Short mmCIF file of C-alpha atoms and ligand atoms in Angstrom, two decimals:
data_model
loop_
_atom_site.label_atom_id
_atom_site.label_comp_id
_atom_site.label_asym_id
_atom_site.label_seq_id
_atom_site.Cartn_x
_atom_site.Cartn_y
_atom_site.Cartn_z
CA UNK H 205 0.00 0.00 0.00
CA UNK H 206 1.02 3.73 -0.79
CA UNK H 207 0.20 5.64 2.95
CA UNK H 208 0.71 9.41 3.60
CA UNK H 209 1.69 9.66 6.98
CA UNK H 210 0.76 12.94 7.88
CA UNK H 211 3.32 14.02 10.49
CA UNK H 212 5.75 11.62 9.46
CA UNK H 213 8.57 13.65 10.12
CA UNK H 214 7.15 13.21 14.44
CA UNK H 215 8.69 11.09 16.78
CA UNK H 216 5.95 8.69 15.86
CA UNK H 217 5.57 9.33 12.46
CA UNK H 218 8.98 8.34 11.64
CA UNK H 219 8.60 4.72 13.94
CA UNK H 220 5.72 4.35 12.04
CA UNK H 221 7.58 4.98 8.55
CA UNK H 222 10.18 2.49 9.26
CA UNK H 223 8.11 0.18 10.07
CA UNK H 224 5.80 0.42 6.92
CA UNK H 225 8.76 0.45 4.51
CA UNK H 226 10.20 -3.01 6.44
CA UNK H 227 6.43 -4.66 6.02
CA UNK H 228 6.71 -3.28 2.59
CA UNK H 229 4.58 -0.65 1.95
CA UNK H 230 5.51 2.77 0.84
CA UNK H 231 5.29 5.48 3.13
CA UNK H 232 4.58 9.50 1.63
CA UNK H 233 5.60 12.39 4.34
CA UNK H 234 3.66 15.00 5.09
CA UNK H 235 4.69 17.27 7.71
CA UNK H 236 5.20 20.99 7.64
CA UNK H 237 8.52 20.59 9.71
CA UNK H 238 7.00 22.79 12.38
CA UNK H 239 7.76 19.99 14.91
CA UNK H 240 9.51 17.55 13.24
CA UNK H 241 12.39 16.88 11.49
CA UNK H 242 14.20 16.09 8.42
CA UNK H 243 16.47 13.91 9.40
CA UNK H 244 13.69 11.75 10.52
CA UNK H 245 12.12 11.08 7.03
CA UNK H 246 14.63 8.06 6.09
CA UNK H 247 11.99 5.79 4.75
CA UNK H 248 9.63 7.34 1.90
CA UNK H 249 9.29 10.46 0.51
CA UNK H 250 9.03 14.38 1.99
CA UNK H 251 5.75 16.62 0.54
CA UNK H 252 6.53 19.39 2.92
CA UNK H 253 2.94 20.13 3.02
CA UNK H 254 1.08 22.43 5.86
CA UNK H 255 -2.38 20.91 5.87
CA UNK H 256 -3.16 24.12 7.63
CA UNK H 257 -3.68 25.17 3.84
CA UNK H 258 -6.72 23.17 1.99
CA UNK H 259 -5.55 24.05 -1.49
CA UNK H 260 -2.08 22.38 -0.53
CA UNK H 261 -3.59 19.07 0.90
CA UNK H 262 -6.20 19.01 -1.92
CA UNK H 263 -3.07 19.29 -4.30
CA UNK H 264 -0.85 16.95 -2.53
CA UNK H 265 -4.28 13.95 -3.11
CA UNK H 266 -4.60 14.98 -6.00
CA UNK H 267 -1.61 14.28 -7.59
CA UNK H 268 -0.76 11.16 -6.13
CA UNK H 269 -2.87 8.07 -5.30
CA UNK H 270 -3.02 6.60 -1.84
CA UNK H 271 -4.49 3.56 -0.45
CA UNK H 272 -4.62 5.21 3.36
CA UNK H 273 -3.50 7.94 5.84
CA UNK H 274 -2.13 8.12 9.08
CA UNK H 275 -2.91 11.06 10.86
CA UNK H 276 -0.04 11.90 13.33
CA UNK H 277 0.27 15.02 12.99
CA UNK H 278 -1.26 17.93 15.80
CA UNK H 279 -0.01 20.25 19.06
CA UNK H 280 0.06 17.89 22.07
CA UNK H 281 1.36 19.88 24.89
CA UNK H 282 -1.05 19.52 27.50
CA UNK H 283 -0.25 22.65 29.40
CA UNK H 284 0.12 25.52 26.01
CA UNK H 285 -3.38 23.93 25.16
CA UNK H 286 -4.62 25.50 28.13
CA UNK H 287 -2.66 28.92 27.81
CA UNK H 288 -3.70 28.80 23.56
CA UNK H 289 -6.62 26.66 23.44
CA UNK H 290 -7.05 28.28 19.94
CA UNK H 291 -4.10 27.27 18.82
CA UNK H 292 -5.01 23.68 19.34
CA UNK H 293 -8.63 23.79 17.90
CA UNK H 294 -6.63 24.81 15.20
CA UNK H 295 -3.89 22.65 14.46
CA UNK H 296 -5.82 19.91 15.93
CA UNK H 297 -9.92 20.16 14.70
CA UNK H 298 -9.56 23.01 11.69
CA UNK H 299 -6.12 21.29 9.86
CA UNK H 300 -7.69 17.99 10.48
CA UNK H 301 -10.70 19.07 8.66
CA UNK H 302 -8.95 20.27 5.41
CA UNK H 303 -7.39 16.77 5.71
CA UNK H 304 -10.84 15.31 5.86
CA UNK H 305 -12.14 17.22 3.12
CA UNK H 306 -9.26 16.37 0.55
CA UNK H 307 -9.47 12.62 1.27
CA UNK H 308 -13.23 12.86 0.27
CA UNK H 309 -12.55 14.68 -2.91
CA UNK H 310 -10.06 12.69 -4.26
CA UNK H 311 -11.52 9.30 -2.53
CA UNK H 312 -9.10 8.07 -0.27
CA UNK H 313 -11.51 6.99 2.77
CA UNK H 314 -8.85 4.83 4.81
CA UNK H 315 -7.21 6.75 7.98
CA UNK H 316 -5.85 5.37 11.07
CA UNK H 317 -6.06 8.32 13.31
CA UNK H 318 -3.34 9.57 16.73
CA UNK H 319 -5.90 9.79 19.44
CA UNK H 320 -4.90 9.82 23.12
CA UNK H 321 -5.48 8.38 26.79
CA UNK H 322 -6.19 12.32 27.54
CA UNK H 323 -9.21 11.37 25.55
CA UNK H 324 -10.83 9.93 29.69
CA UNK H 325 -10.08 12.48 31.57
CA UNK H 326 -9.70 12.15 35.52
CA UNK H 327 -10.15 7.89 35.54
CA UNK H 328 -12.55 5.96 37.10
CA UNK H 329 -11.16 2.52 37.25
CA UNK H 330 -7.66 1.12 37.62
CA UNK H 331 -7.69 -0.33 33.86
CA UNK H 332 -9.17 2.09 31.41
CA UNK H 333 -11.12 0.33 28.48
CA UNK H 334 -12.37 2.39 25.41
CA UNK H 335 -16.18 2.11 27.51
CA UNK H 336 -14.53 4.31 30.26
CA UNK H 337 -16.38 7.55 29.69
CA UNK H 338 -14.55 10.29 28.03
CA UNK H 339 -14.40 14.01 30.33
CA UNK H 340 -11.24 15.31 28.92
CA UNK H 341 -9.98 17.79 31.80
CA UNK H 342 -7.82 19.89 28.76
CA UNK H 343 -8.36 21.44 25.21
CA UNK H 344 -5.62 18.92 23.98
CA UNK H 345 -7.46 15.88 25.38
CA UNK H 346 -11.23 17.68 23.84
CA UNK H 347 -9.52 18.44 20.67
CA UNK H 348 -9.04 14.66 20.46
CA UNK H 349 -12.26 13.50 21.48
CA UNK H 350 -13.94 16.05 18.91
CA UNK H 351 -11.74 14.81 16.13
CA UNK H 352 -12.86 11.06 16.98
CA UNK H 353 -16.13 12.17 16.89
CA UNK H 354 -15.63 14.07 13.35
CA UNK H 355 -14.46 10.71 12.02
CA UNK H 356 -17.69 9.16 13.41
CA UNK H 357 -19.54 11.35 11.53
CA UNK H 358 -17.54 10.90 8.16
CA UNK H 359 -18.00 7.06 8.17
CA UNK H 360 -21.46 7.43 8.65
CA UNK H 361 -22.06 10.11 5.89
CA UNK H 362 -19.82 9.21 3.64
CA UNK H 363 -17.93 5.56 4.25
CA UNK H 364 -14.82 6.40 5.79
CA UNK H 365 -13.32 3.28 7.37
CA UNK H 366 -11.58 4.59 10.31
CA UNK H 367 -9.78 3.99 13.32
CA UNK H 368 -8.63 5.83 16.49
CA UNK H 369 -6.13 4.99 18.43
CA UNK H 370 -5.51 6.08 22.09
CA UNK H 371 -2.07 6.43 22.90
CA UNK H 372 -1.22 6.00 26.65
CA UNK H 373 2.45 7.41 27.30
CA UNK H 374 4.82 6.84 23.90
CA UNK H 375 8.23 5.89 24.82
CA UNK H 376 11.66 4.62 23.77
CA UNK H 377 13.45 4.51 20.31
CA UNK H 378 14.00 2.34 17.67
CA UNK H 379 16.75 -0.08 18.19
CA UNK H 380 19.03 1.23 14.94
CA UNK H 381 19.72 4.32 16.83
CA UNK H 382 18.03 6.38 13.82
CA UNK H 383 15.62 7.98 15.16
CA UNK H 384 13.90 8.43 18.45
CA UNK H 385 12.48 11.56 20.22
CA UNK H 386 13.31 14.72 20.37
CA UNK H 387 10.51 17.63 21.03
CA UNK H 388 11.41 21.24 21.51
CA UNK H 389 10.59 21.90 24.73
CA UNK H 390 10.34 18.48 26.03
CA UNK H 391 8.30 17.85 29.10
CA UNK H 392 7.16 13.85 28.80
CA UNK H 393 9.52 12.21 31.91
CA UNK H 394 11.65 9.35 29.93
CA UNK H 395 13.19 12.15 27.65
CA UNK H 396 13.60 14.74 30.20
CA UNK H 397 15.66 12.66 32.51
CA UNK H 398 17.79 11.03 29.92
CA UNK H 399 18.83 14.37 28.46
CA UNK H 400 19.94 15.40 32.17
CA UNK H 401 21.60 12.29 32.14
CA UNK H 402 23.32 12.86 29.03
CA UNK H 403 24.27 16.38 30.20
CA UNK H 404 21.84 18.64 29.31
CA UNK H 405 20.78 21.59 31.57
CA UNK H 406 17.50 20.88 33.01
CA UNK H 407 16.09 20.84 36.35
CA UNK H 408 13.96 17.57 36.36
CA UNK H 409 11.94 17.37 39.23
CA UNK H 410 9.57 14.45 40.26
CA UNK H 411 5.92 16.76 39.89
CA UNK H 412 4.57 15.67 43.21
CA UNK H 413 4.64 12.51 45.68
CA UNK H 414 1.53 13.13 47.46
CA UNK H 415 -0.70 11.55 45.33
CA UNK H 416 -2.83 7.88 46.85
CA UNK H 417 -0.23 5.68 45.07
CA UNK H 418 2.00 3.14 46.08
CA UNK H 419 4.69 5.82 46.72
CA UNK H 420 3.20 8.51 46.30
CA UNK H 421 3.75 9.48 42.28
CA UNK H 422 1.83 9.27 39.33
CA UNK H 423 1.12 5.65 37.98
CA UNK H 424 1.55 5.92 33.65
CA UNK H 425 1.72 3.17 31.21
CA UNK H 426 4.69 3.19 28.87
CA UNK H 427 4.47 1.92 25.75
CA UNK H 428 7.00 1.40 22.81
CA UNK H 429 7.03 3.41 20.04
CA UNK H 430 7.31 0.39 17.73
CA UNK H 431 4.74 -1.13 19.52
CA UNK H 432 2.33 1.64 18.92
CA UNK H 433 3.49 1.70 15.09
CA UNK H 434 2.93 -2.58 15.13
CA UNK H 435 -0.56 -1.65 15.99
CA UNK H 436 -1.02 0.84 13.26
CA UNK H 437 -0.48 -1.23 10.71
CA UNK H 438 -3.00 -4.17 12.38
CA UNK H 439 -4.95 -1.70 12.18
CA UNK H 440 -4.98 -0.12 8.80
CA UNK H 441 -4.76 -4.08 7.55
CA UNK H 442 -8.06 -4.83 9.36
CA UNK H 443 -9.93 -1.67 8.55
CA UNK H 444 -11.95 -3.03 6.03
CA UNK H 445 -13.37 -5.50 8.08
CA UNK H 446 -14.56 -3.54 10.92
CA UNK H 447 -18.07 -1.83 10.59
CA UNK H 448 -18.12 1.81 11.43
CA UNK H 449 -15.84 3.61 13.68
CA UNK H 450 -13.76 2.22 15.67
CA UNK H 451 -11.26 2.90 18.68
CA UNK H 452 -8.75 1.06 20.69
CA UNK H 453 -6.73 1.92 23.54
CA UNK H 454 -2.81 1.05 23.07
CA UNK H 455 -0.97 0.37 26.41
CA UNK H 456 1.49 -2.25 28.24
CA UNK H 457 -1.67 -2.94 30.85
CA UNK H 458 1.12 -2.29 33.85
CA UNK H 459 1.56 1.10 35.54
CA UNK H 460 5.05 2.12 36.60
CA UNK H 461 5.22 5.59 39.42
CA UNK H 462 7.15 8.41 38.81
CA UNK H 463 9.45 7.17 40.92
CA UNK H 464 9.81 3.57 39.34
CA UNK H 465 10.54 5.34 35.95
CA UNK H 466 13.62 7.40 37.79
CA UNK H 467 14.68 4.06 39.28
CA UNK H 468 15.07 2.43 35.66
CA UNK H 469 16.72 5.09 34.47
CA UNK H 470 18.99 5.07 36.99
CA UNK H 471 20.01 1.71 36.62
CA UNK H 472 20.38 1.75 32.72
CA UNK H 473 22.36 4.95 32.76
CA UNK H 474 24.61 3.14 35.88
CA UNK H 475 23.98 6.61 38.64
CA UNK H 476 22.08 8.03 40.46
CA UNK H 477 20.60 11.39 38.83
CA UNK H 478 19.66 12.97 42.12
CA UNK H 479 16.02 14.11 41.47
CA UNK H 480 13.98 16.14 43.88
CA UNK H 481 10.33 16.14 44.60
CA UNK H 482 8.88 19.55 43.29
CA UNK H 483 5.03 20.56 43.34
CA UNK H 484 2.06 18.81 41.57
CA UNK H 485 1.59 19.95 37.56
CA UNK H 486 -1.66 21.29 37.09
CA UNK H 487 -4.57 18.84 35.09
CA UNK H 488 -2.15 15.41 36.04
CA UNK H 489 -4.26 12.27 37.23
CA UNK H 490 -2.81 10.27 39.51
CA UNK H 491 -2.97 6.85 36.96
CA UNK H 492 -3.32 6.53 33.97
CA UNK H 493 -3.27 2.22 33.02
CA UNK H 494 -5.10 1.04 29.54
CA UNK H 495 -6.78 -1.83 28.92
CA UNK H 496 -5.85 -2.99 25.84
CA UNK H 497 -7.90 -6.12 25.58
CA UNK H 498 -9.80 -4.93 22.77
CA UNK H 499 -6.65 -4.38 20.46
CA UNK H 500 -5.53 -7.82 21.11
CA UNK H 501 -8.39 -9.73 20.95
CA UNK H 502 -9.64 -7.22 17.73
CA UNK H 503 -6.23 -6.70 15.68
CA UNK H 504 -4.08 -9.97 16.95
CA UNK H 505 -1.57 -6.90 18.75
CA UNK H 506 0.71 -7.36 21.94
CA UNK H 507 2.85 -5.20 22.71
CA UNK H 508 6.90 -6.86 21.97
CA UNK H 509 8.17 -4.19 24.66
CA UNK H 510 6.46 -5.11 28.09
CA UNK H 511 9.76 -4.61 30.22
CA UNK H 512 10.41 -0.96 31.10
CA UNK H 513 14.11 -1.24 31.73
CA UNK H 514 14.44 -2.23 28.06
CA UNK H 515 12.24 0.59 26.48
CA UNK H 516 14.16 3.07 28.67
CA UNK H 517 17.17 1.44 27.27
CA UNK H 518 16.37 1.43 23.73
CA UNK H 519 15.46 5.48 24.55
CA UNK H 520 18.86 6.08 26.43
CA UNK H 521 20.75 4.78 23.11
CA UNK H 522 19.15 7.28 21.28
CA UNK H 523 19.47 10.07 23.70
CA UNK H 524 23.57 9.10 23.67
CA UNK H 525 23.83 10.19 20.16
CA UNK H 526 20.97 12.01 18.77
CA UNK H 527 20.65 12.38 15.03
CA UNK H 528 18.91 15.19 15.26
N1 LIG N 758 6.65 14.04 35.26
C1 LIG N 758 7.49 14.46 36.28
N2 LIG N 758 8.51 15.29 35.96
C2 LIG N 758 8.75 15.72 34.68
C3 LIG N 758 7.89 15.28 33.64
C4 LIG N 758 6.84 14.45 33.99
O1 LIG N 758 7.32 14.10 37.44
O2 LIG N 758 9.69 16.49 34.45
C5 LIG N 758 5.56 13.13 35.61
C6 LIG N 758 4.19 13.67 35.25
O3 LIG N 758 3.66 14.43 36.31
C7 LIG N 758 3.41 12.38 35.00
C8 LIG N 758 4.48 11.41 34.46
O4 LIG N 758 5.71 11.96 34.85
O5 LIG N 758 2.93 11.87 36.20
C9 LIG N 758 4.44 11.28 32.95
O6 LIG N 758 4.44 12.59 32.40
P1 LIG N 758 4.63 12.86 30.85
O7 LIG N 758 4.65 14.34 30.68
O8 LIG N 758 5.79 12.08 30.33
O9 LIG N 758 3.33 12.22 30.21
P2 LIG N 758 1.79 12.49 30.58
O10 LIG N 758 1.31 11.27 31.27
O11 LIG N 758 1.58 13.79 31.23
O12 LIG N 758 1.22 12.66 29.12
C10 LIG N 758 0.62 11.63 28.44
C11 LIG N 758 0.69 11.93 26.95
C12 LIG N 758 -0.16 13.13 26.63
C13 LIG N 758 -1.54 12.96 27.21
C14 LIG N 758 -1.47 12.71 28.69
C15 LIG N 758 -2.84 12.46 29.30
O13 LIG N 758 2.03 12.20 26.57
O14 LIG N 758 -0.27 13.24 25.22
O15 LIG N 758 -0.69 11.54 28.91
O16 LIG N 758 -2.83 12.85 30.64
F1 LIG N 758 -2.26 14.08 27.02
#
């Protein structure tokens, strides 16, 4: 299959692009370079392309064919979306509407799309299936849930096949030392402390220990970027057969603390890093752990990376020698 990977150039994206081009499908770029990088498109072809601009996107589908798209691209910074929520209904709802509205033109009507565990809001269970009701507590989170309900809409009216998938917390780097993540400013924990580790200037703290968990930290569930990318693919392959809209949830099922992420670090990097406890950050829940039950049982997917250690180890070879 020919996909444009919208975003492709993303820390994501770019998994996701290897990992087409190894199952042997062609992957198309799409990315505006705003956030990503070009360095990171190895694997396919670049269209810098802004789908910010309908004429562009509507020119980019029109003048080549493609079986699907993967939607990756958007502003996910949970804390700007509050200070410049318009920024976010934006990039996020507007820029995914152009994209939308070009696919229909030209008839492309596959998409797997980057939705996110933000999606729930403040959780009600310890494992969070896709029937745990969505309250997103942050523009970021309701741009998300609006765009999955956009796609709703398009199957019905005018038979999309599409898929959401709910990220829970992305992590780690492909093994070939390629590519891997790098965001400008980058607040996700795994990144942060590796680039202290690997001497960069910034004050990591752990945000908060006073929360009702084991120790006191925020429970997340890390999953591998090449994970998340395996499950694209299931997903894009299976599309056809699934009626209507669908969405899965794409986590390891185990919650790690704050705490037990600094640990793992610190033993894969060989000392300790010294991090201090600092206040709460605004809008975090206190664990976050999917249920992904549904994606195995529906698209044949488990996860290859369930051992933190080794995802923070496949991140820390990246974060030795960045590319870019
Ligand atoms: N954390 C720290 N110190 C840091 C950075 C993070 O203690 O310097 C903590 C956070 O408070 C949180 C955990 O580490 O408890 C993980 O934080 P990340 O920023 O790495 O990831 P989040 O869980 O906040 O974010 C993820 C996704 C978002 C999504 C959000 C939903 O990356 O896209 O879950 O809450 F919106």
């Amino acid at each position: 299959m020919r996909i444009l990977v919208v975003g492709g150039a993303g820390y994501i994206g770019a998994h996701m692009c290897k990992f087409l081009s190894e199952h042997g499908h062609e992957p198309v770029v799409c990315d505006n370079l705003s956030t990503g990088h070009r360095a990171a498109v190895r694997w396919g072809s670049l269209s810098e392309t802004d789908i910010g601009n309908p004429e562009a996107i509507d020119l980019l589908l029109g003048s080549i064919r493609f079986d699907a798209v993967m939607h990756f691209a958007a502003a996910s910074l949970v804390g700007e979306s509050v200070a410049d929520p318009l920024k976010y209904y934006r990039s996020n709802i507007a820029n995914t509407v152009n994209l939308l509205d070009a696919m229909r033109r030209h008839g492309v009507r596959r998409l797997v799309f980057s939705s996110t565990a933000a999606v729930y809001g403040e959780p009600k269970a310890n494992l969070i299936d896709e029937r745990h009701p969505t309250s997103p507590l942050n523009p970021y989170g309701r741009t998300k849930r609006v765009i999955e309900q956009m796609l709703q809409d398009c199957v019905s009216a005018y038979g999309f096949k599409a898929v959401a998938l709910r990220y829970f917390n992305a992590a780690g780097a492909d093994p070939s030392g390629l590519i891997g993540e790098h965001h400008e400013p980058e607040t996700h924990l795994i990144p942060r402390l590796l680039r202290r580790a690997a001497g960069d200037d910034l004050d990591v703290r752990i945000f908060g220990d006073d929360y009702d968990t084991i120790d006191g930290t925020c429970v997340r569930d890390y999953i591998h970027v090449n994970d998340l990318a395996d499950a694209h693919l299931r997903a894009l392959q299976t599309l056809d057969l699934l009626p209507g809209f669908q969405v899965f949830n794409l986590g390891n099922g185990a919650g790690y603390t704050v705490r037990q992420v600094v640990s793992a670090v610190e033993s894969v990097i060989g000392r300790p890093l010294g991090i201090q406890v600092g206040a709460r950050r605004a809008g975090d829940p206190k664990a976050l752990v999917a249920s992904s039950v549904r994606a195995r049982e529906v698209l044949g997917w488990s996860p290859q990376w369930t051992d933190l250690t080794a995802i923070v180890e496949s991140a820390w070879r990246w974060h030795q020698k960045p590319a870019y």
